[in-house]
Amino acid sequence: MKAEEEFETESQTRAPGPCDGLRVLDLTTMISGPLCTQALGDMGADIIKLESPTGDSARYSGAPFREAGFSGFLAQLNRNKRSIVVDLKSEEGRQLVLELLPQIDVLVENFRPDVMDKLGLGYRTLEAVHPSLIYVAVNGFGSDGPYSELPAYDQVLQGLTGLMPAQGSEGVPALVQGAIADKSTALTALAGVLAALLARERDPKHLGQRLEVAMIDAFSAFALPEAMMDRAFPPLRNEFTSGADFFRTWKTADGYVVGLLIQDAQFAGLCRVIRRPDLAQDPRFSEMVKRFENWLQLVPLLDAEVRKLPSEEFLRRARAEGAPFAPVNDLDEFLNDPQVLHRKSVVELIDPRFGPVKYLSPPVRFERTPASIQRHAPRLGEHTDEVLRELGLDAAKLGALRESGAIR
């Protein structure tokens, strides 16, 4: 893939994004918070990534590393941000945040529930200084309840929410690979931020508010609607088939394909693809409800025929017949897929520090106010002086803060 563009960490002249002029103080680390704030940055917000003197743990996770403290993991979750180092455990660092707060629209943190209060930076303290602030607390289990103080990671949430048994085979529960609980929480937090900004815009007093986004709530709301279908009308239960039976891959003569057949016309199309039109007329399978009831009888009949066709031929015929199937790609095959290339869903940009860097493009295509990648991920503390000068600190104040160890 050819590198398309070179830019410094300074923003280029482009049409403003939909969040242009919004200033976000990002106190988050790892995945759930950084992915949320990165999306705001893609849409034009000024993201100030406030890091501790040791930096976001993502700097030291997720090889490959271009240099110490700069990982591929960091690069994929922290573009369009500026990094400042402030020691929030110092009184000078805490006072600096309070001093700068009125110039901030949104603050996002993903500490455990009591950390900000212990630092003297809890929401009630900040609200008194800046009533218009949108304060977003992303955490594992919420700020109260029996699990509120427990550490939360993606795997913990996958196990807790009841998703894993449906992912396994031969009775062994399996994790969804990739931090799906973290990432769905990030998108939930993003939606919350945008809704809170709209509410503030409409409020006569321009008041902000505190948002709490707990992973246990966000991930279950994202992952479980299908699983909850047969719990919708207790005590009625669906005994037709399991998700593991229905959501499956299909072996072809030379690989695998995957698809979903809901509409009767789609099923009839598949039957023509495999040259078994009789199955579409079989009273056990001719209607969607009947197929669900008799799915375990239908699967071996379909499986035997799909196995006879090479993947490329099967997919060509399936698409011609309106049967929704796709190849089971590996990552490189996805990156070179013709639709991905056409839409530039993945771009390669030149980082003057490190050379070519691949990014997933901002997924929302705005017609008038485009999202864009304006900055590569920052080095630790790369923008401390720049940002603090913009926010009104002079050279003497910066020198004093640096001498005290409050900034770096």
Short mmCIF file of C-alpha atoms in Angstrom, two decimals:
data_model
loop_
_atom_site.label_atom_id
_atom_site.label_comp_id
_atom_site.label_asym_id
_atom_site.label_seq_id
_atom_site.Cartn_x
_atom_site.Cartn_y
_atom_site.Cartn_z
CA MET A 1 0.00 0.00 0.00
CA LYS A 2 1.49 3.27 -1.07
CA ALA A 3 1.95 6.02 1.51
CA GLU A 4 -0.49 8.73 0.51
CA GLU A 5 0.47 11.73 2.53
CA GLU A 6 3.13 13.23 4.75
CA PHE A 7 2.40 15.63 7.54
CA GLU A 8 4.07 16.86 10.68
CA THR A 9 2.42 16.63 14.07
CA GLU A 10 1.10 20.15 13.44
CA SER A 11 -2.38 20.28 11.90
CA GLN A 12 -2.68 20.97 8.21
CA THR A 13 -5.15 23.43 6.73
CA ARG A 14 -8.35 21.46 6.12
CA ALA A 15 -12.07 21.98 6.35
CA PRO A 16 -12.99 22.02 10.05
CA GLY A 17 -14.40 18.80 11.48
CA PRO A 18 -17.78 18.60 13.23
CA CYS A 19 -16.15 18.93 16.66
CA ASP A 20 -13.83 21.78 15.67
CA GLY A 21 -13.33 24.20 18.58
CA LEU A 22 -14.08 21.56 21.21
CA ARG A 23 -11.32 21.10 23.79
CA VAL A 24 -11.04 17.77 25.60
CA LEU A 25 -8.83 16.93 28.58
CA ASP A 26 -8.02 13.24 28.26
CA LEU A 27 -6.87 11.57 31.48
CA THR A 28 -7.41 8.04 30.16
CA THR A 29 -5.10 5.12 29.49
CA MET A 30 -5.08 1.86 27.53
CA ILE A 31 -8.21 1.32 25.35
CA SER A 32 -11.68 2.35 26.48
CA GLY A 33 -10.93 6.01 27.15
CA PRO A 34 -8.27 6.62 24.48
CA LEU A 35 -10.42 5.16 21.69
CA CYS A 36 -13.30 7.44 22.71
CA THR A 37 -11.15 10.57 22.75
CA GLN A 38 -9.36 9.60 19.54
CA ALA A 39 -12.73 9.52 17.78
CA LEU A 40 -13.43 13.03 19.04
CA GLY A 41 -10.01 14.07 17.77
CA ASP A 42 -10.74 12.58 14.36
CA MET A 43 -13.82 14.81 14.26
CA GLY A 44 -11.75 17.91 14.94
CA ALA A 45 -11.67 18.27 18.72
CA ASP A 46 -8.43 19.43 20.37
CA ILE A 47 -7.47 16.45 22.53
CA ILE A 48 -5.03 17.23 25.33
CA LYS A 49 -3.72 13.90 26.60
CA LEU A 50 -2.65 14.51 30.18
CA GLU A 51 -0.22 11.79 31.23
CA SER A 52 1.58 10.92 34.43
CA PRO A 53 5.39 11.21 34.44
CA THR A 54 5.61 7.54 33.43
CA GLY A 55 2.95 7.86 30.72
CA ASP A 56 0.04 5.80 29.46
CA SER A 57 0.65 2.07 29.94
CA ALA A 58 -0.15 1.63 26.25
CA ARG A 59 3.25 3.19 25.52
CA TYR A 60 4.88 0.03 26.85
CA SER A 61 2.35 -2.53 25.53
CA GLY A 62 1.66 -3.97 22.11
CA ALA A 63 4.79 -4.51 20.04
CA PRO A 64 6.26 -3.47 17.68
CA PHE A 65 8.03 -0.51 19.25
CA ARG A 66 9.51 2.29 17.17
CA GLU A 67 11.35 3.61 20.22
CA ALA A 68 11.09 3.24 23.99
CA GLY A 69 7.64 4.38 25.06
CA PHE A 70 6.15 4.37 21.56
CA SER A 71 4.32 1.19 20.59
CA GLY A 72 2.07 0.20 17.72
CA PHE A 73 -0.69 -0.11 20.32
CA LEU A 74 -0.22 3.52 21.33
CA ALA A 75 -0.20 4.67 17.70
CA GLN A 76 -3.56 3.07 16.90
CA LEU A 77 -5.39 4.64 19.86
CA ASN A 78 -3.82 8.08 20.26
CA ARG A 79 -3.64 9.90 16.95
CA ASN A 80 -5.00 13.45 16.79
CA LYS A 81 -3.84 14.18 20.35
CA ARG A 82 -1.25 16.35 22.06
CA SER A 83 0.56 14.98 25.11
CA ILE A 84 1.35 16.93 28.26
CA VAL A 85 2.89 15.53 31.42
CA VAL A 86 1.37 16.70 34.70
CA ASP A 87 1.89 15.00 38.05
CA LEU A 88 -1.63 14.99 39.50
CA LYS A 89 -0.29 13.67 42.80
CA SER A 90 1.49 16.96 43.39
CA GLU A 91 -0.33 19.99 44.77
CA GLU A 92 1.08 22.11 41.95
CA GLY A 93 -0.24 19.67 39.35
CA ARG A 94 -3.68 19.60 40.92
CA GLN A 95 -3.84 23.38 41.07
CA LEU A 96 -2.74 23.58 37.44
CA VAL A 97 -5.71 21.45 36.35
CA LEU A 98 -8.11 23.62 38.37
CA GLU A 99 -6.60 26.75 36.86
CA LEU A 100 -6.93 25.49 33.30
CA LEU A 101 -10.32 23.81 33.72
CA PRO A 102 -12.55 26.71 32.58
CA GLN A 103 -10.97 26.40 29.12
CA ILE A 104 -11.94 22.73 28.85
CA ASP A 105 -15.24 21.49 27.39
CA VAL A 106 -15.00 17.78 28.16
CA LEU A 107 -12.92 15.80 30.67
CA VAL A 108 -12.65 12.03 30.25
CA GLU A 109 -11.08 9.74 32.87
CA ASN A 110 -11.02 5.97 33.34
CA PHE A 111 -9.61 5.63 36.83
CA ARG A 112 -11.20 3.49 39.51
CA PRO A 113 -14.21 5.30 40.97
CA ASP A 114 -12.53 6.89 44.00
CA VAL A 115 -9.25 8.04 42.42
CA MET A 116 -10.30 11.49 41.22
CA ASP A 117 -11.85 12.32 44.60
CA LYS A 118 -8.65 11.26 46.35
CA LEU A 119 -6.69 13.54 44.03
CA GLY A 120 -8.98 16.42 44.96
CA LEU A 121 -10.34 16.50 41.41
CA GLY A 122 -13.70 14.79 41.80
CA TYR A 123 -16.68 15.96 39.81
CA ARG A 124 -18.26 18.10 42.54
CA THR A 125 -14.98 19.99 42.96
CA LEU A 126 -14.64 20.53 39.22
CA GLU A 127 -18.30 21.42 38.77
CA ALA A 128 -17.93 24.23 41.30
CA VAL A 129 -15.06 25.66 39.24
CA HIS A 130 -16.61 25.06 35.82
CA PRO A 131 -20.38 24.34 35.76
CA SER A 132 -20.39 23.84 31.98
CA LEU A 133 -17.94 20.94 32.12
CA ILE A 134 -18.93 17.59 30.61
CA TYR A 135 -17.25 15.06 32.93
CA VAL A 136 -17.05 11.47 31.68
CA ALA A 137 -16.13 8.68 34.11
CA VAL A 138 -15.39 5.39 32.34
CA ASN A 139 -14.96 2.46 34.72
CA GLY A 140 -15.54 -1.25 35.07
CA PHE A 141 -18.54 -1.71 37.31
CA GLY A 142 -19.83 1.73 38.22
CA SER A 143 -19.16 3.90 41.24
CA ASP A 144 -21.19 1.83 43.70
CA GLY A 145 -22.29 -1.73 44.28
CA PRO A 146 -20.42 -4.89 45.34
CA TYR A 147 -18.00 -4.84 42.38
CA SER A 148 -17.28 -1.12 42.24
CA GLU A 149 -13.73 -1.38 43.60
CA LEU A 150 -12.73 -4.43 41.55
CA PRO A 151 -10.31 -4.08 38.64
CA ALA A 152 -11.96 -4.61 35.26
CA TYR A 153 -10.37 -5.84 32.06
CA ASP A 154 -11.89 -6.95 28.80
CA GLN A 155 -11.56 -10.66 29.56
CA VAL A 156 -13.20 -10.18 32.96
CA LEU A 157 -16.22 -8.53 31.36
CA GLN A 158 -16.50 -11.16 28.65
CA GLY A 159 -16.64 -13.85 31.29
CA LEU A 160 -19.06 -12.01 33.53
CA THR A 161 -21.67 -11.02 30.96
CA GLY A 162 -22.51 -14.53 29.74
CA LEU A 163 -21.15 -14.12 26.22
CA MET A 164 -18.37 -16.71 26.27
CA PRO A 165 -20.40 -19.96 26.24
CA ALA A 166 -21.90 -18.98 22.87
CA GLN A 167 -18.42 -18.43 21.37
CA GLY A 168 -16.88 -21.80 22.15
CA SER A 169 -16.95 -25.15 20.43
CA GLU A 170 -17.24 -28.61 21.92
CA GLY A 171 -18.55 -27.13 25.13
CA VAL A 172 -15.46 -25.01 25.87
CA PRO A 173 -16.27 -21.30 26.45
CA ALA A 174 -14.10 -18.99 24.37
CA LEU A 175 -13.12 -15.34 24.46
CA VAL A 176 -13.87 -13.08 21.53
CA GLN A 177 -10.38 -12.16 20.34
CA GLY A 178 -9.74 -8.44 20.54
CA ALA A 179 -10.79 -6.12 23.33
CA ILE A 180 -14.47 -6.06 22.38
CA ALA A 181 -15.70 -4.97 25.82
CA ASP A 182 -13.24 -2.08 25.95
CA LYS A 183 -14.01 -0.95 22.42
CA SER A 184 -17.79 -1.12 22.76
CA THR A 185 -17.47 0.88 25.99
CA ALA A 186 -15.43 3.50 24.11
CA LEU A 187 -18.14 3.91 21.49
CA THR A 188 -20.82 4.10 24.18
CA ALA A 189 -18.85 6.83 25.93
CA LEU A 190 -18.46 8.68 22.62
CA ALA A 191 -22.23 8.64 22.11
CA GLY A 192 -22.69 9.89 25.66
CA VAL A 193 -20.27 12.79 25.16
CA LEU A 194 -22.02 13.93 22.00
CA ALA A 195 -25.46 13.67 23.62
CA ALA A 196 -24.25 15.62 26.68
CA LEU A 197 -22.84 18.35 24.44
CA LEU A 198 -26.21 18.62 22.70
CA ALA A 199 -27.98 18.82 26.07
CA ARG A 200 -25.57 21.57 27.20
CA GLU A 201 -26.18 23.47 23.98
CA ARG A 202 -29.92 23.40 24.64
CA ASP A 203 -29.71 24.22 28.34
CA PRO A 204 -30.52 27.89 29.13
CA LYS A 205 -27.67 28.00 31.66
CA HIS A 206 -25.27 26.03 29.46
CA LEU A 207 -24.80 23.52 32.27
CA GLY A 208 -22.68 20.42 31.88
CA GLN A 209 -23.09 17.15 33.74
CA ARG A 210 -21.35 13.99 34.88
CA LEU A 211 -21.62 10.86 32.76
CA GLU A 212 -20.73 7.43 34.08
CA VAL A 213 -20.07 4.69 31.55
CA ALA A 214 -19.51 1.33 33.24
CA MET A 215 -18.12 -1.46 31.10
CA ILE A 216 -20.58 -3.94 32.60
CA ASP A 217 -23.47 -1.82 31.30
CA ALA A 218 -21.96 -0.76 27.98
CA PHE A 219 -20.73 -4.20 26.97
CA SER A 220 -23.87 -6.07 27.97
CA ALA A 221 -26.01 -3.54 26.08
CA PHE A 222 -23.79 -4.05 23.02
CA ALA A 223 -23.26 -7.81 23.15
CA LEU A 224 -26.41 -9.36 24.54
CA PRO A 225 -29.51 -8.19 22.61
CA GLU A 226 -29.60 -11.42 20.54
CA ALA A 227 -28.98 -13.59 23.60
CA MET A 228 -31.78 -11.79 25.43
CA MET A 229 -34.35 -12.56 22.73
CA ASP A 230 -35.50 -15.77 24.38
CA ARG A 231 -35.64 -14.02 27.77
CA ALA A 232 -37.89 -11.24 26.47
CA PHE A 233 -41.23 -12.79 27.44
CA PRO A 234 -40.71 -14.92 30.55
CA PRO A 235 -41.46 -17.72 31.13
CA LEU A 236 -41.47 -18.38 27.36
CA ARG A 237 -38.14 -19.63 26.03
CA ASN A 238 -36.84 -20.33 22.55
CA GLU A 239 -35.66 -23.92 22.24
CA PHE A 240 -35.06 -23.88 18.47
CA THR A 241 -31.28 -23.75 18.29
CA SER A 242 -28.26 -22.15 19.87
CA GLY A 243 -26.31 -19.18 18.60
CA ALA A 244 -23.25 -21.39 18.12
CA ASP A 245 -25.27 -23.58 15.73
CA PHE A 246 -26.70 -20.65 13.80
CA PHE A 247 -23.68 -18.29 13.64
CA ARG A 248 -21.19 -20.59 11.98
CA THR A 249 -18.60 -20.81 9.24
CA TRP A 250 -19.01 -23.07 6.23
CA LYS A 251 -16.20 -25.24 4.84
CA THR A 252 -15.68 -24.99 1.10
CA ALA A 253 -13.48 -27.11 -1.14
CA ASP A 254 -10.48 -24.89 -0.41
CA GLY A 255 -11.28 -22.65 2.56
CA TYR A 256 -14.14 -21.14 4.51
CA VAL A 257 -17.01 -18.74 3.92
CA VAL A 258 -19.46 -17.14 6.30
CA GLY A 259 -22.97 -15.79 5.84
CA LEU A 260 -26.40 -15.35 7.33
CA LEU A 261 -29.68 -16.46 5.77
CA ILE A 262 -32.72 -14.67 7.15
CA GLN A 263 -35.04 -13.92 4.25
CA ASP A 264 -36.71 -16.74 2.35
CA ALA A 265 -35.43 -15.31 -0.95
CA GLN A 266 -31.85 -15.42 0.37
CA PHE A 267 -32.25 -19.07 1.34
CA ALA A 268 -33.69 -19.88 -2.07
CA GLY A 269 -30.69 -18.14 -3.64
CA LEU A 270 -28.29 -20.33 -1.66
CA CYS A 271 -30.21 -23.42 -2.72
CA ARG A 272 -29.67 -22.43 -6.35
CA VAL A 273 -25.97 -21.82 -5.69
CA ILE A 274 -25.49 -25.36 -4.37
CA ARG A 275 -27.88 -26.82 -6.96
CA ARG A 276 -30.39 -28.01 -4.39
CA PRO A 277 -33.51 -25.97 -5.27
CA ASP A 278 -35.60 -28.73 -3.73
CA LEU A 279 -34.53 -27.61 -0.24
CA ALA A 280 -36.25 -24.25 -0.73
CA GLN A 281 -39.51 -26.14 -1.40
CA ASP A 282 -39.13 -28.57 1.49
CA PRO A 283 -41.87 -27.75 4.04
CA ARG A 284 -39.31 -28.11 6.86
CA PHE A 285 -37.20 -25.27 5.45
CA SER A 286 -39.38 -23.15 3.16
CA GLU A 287 -40.07 -20.42 5.74
CA MET A 288 -37.74 -18.67 8.18
CA VAL A 289 -39.50 -19.90 11.32
CA LYS A 290 -39.47 -23.46 10.00
CA ARG A 291 -35.76 -23.22 9.23
CA PHE A 292 -35.06 -22.11 12.79
CA GLU A 293 -37.10 -25.02 14.14
CA ASN A 294 -35.32 -27.53 11.91
CA TRP A 295 -31.91 -25.90 11.67
CA LEU A 296 -29.99 -28.88 12.99
CA GLN A 297 -31.52 -31.04 10.23
CA LEU A 298 -30.76 -28.45 7.56
CA VAL A 299 -27.10 -27.81 8.41
CA PRO A 300 -25.66 -31.16 7.26
CA LEU A 301 -27.60 -30.94 3.99
CA LEU A 302 -26.16 -27.50 3.23
CA ASP A 303 -22.72 -28.39 4.54
CA ALA A 304 -22.35 -31.37 2.22
CA GLU A 305 -23.04 -29.22 -0.84
CA VAL A 306 -21.03 -26.13 0.12
CA ARG A 307 -17.95 -28.33 0.60
CA LYS A 308 -18.02 -29.24 -3.08
CA LEU A 309 -17.39 -25.70 -4.33
CA PRO A 310 -14.17 -23.65 -4.20
CA SER A 311 -14.58 -20.46 -2.19
CA GLU A 312 -14.15 -18.10 -5.15
CA GLU A 313 -16.78 -19.89 -7.22
CA PHE A 314 -19.17 -20.18 -4.29
CA LEU A 315 -18.91 -16.46 -3.50
CA ARG A 316 -19.28 -15.41 -7.12
CA ARG A 317 -22.45 -17.46 -7.48
CA ALA A 318 -23.79 -16.46 -4.06
CA ARG A 319 -23.45 -12.77 -4.84
CA ALA A 320 -25.16 -13.27 -8.20
CA GLU A 321 -28.06 -15.00 -6.44
CA GLY A 322 -28.38 -12.44 -3.63
CA ALA A 323 -27.21 -14.83 -0.91
CA PRO A 324 -25.20 -12.76 1.63
CA PHE A 325 -21.86 -14.55 2.06
CA ALA A 326 -18.28 -13.37 2.44
CA PRO A 327 -14.85 -14.98 2.57
CA VAL A 328 -13.21 -15.64 5.92
CA ASN A 329 -10.29 -13.26 5.40
CA ASP A 330 -7.13 -12.90 7.37
CA LEU A 331 -6.01 -9.35 8.13
CA ASP A 332 -3.80 -8.97 5.05
CA GLU A 333 -6.63 -10.16 2.81
CA PHE A 334 -8.92 -7.58 4.39
CA LEU A 335 -6.35 -4.80 3.90
CA ASN A 336 -6.18 -5.67 0.20
CA ASP A 337 -9.89 -6.25 -0.32
CA PRO A 338 -11.15 -4.24 -3.33
CA GLN A 339 -13.91 -2.55 -1.34
CA VAL A 340 -11.48 -1.57 1.43
CA LEU A 341 -9.07 -0.15 -1.15
CA HIS A 342 -11.85 1.69 -2.95
CA ARG A 343 -13.14 3.37 0.23
CA LYS A 344 -9.65 3.94 1.65
CA SER A 345 -10.86 2.31 4.85
CA VAL A 346 -7.19 1.87 5.75
CA VAL A 347 -4.64 4.55 4.94
CA GLU A 348 -0.87 4.71 5.14
CA LEU A 349 0.58 8.07 6.15
CA ILE A 350 4.16 9.19 6.60
CA ASP A 351 5.27 9.97 10.14
CA PRO A 352 8.44 12.08 9.79
CA ARG A 353 9.77 10.45 12.96
CA PHE A 354 9.24 6.81 11.99
CA GLY A 355 8.21 6.52 8.35
CA PRO A 356 5.00 4.91 7.02
CA VAL A 357 2.21 4.22 9.53
CA LYS A 358 -1.02 2.40 8.70
CA TYR A 359 -4.26 3.64 10.26
CA LEU A 360 -7.89 2.67 10.10
CA SER A 361 -9.66 5.68 8.60
CA PRO A 362 -12.26 7.62 10.61
CA PRO A 363 -15.38 5.53 9.95
CA VAL A 364 -17.96 8.32 9.59
CA ARG A 365 -17.80 10.15 6.27
CA PHE A 366 -19.12 13.68 6.82
CA GLU A 367 -20.11 15.51 3.64
CA ARG A 368 -19.48 19.05 4.86
CA THR A 369 -17.28 18.78 7.98
CA PRO A 370 -14.91 15.88 7.33
CA ALA A 371 -13.22 13.77 9.95
CA SER A 372 -9.50 13.41 9.32
CA ILE A 373 -6.15 12.31 10.71
CA GLN A 374 -4.26 15.51 11.51
CA ARG A 375 -1.63 14.24 13.96
CA HIS A 376 0.27 11.08 14.64
CA ALA A 377 0.31 9.82 18.22
CA PRO A 378 2.52 12.03 20.40
CA ARG A 379 5.65 11.27 22.32
CA LEU A 380 5.29 11.50 26.09
CA GLY A 381 5.08 15.17 27.06
CA GLU A 382 5.76 16.31 23.50
CA HIS A 383 3.35 19.24 23.75
CA THR A 384 3.54 20.26 27.42
CA ASP A 385 4.96 23.73 26.81
CA GLU A 386 2.94 24.34 23.64
CA VAL A 387 -0.41 23.50 25.24
CA LEU A 388 0.21 25.31 28.51
CA ARG A 389 1.33 28.45 26.68
CA GLU A 390 -1.86 28.34 24.61
CA LEU A 391 -3.84 28.09 27.82
CA GLY A 392 -2.20 31.22 29.22
CA LEU A 393 0.90 30.20 31.20
CA ASP A 394 4.00 32.33 30.75
CA ALA A 395 7.62 31.21 30.70
CA ALA A 396 8.17 31.99 34.37
CA LYS A 397 5.20 29.87 35.45
CA LEU A 398 6.26 27.01 33.20
CA GLY A 399 9.76 27.15 34.63
CA ALA A 400 8.48 27.07 38.19
CA LEU A 401 6.19 24.11 37.48
CA ARG A 402 8.99 22.20 35.80
CA GLU A 403 11.35 22.96 38.67
CA SER A 404 8.80 21.58 41.14
CA GLY A 405 8.36 18.39 39.10
CA ALA A 406 4.66 19.08 38.47
CA ILE A 407 5.15 19.09 34.69
CA ARG A 408 7.62 17.63 32.24
#
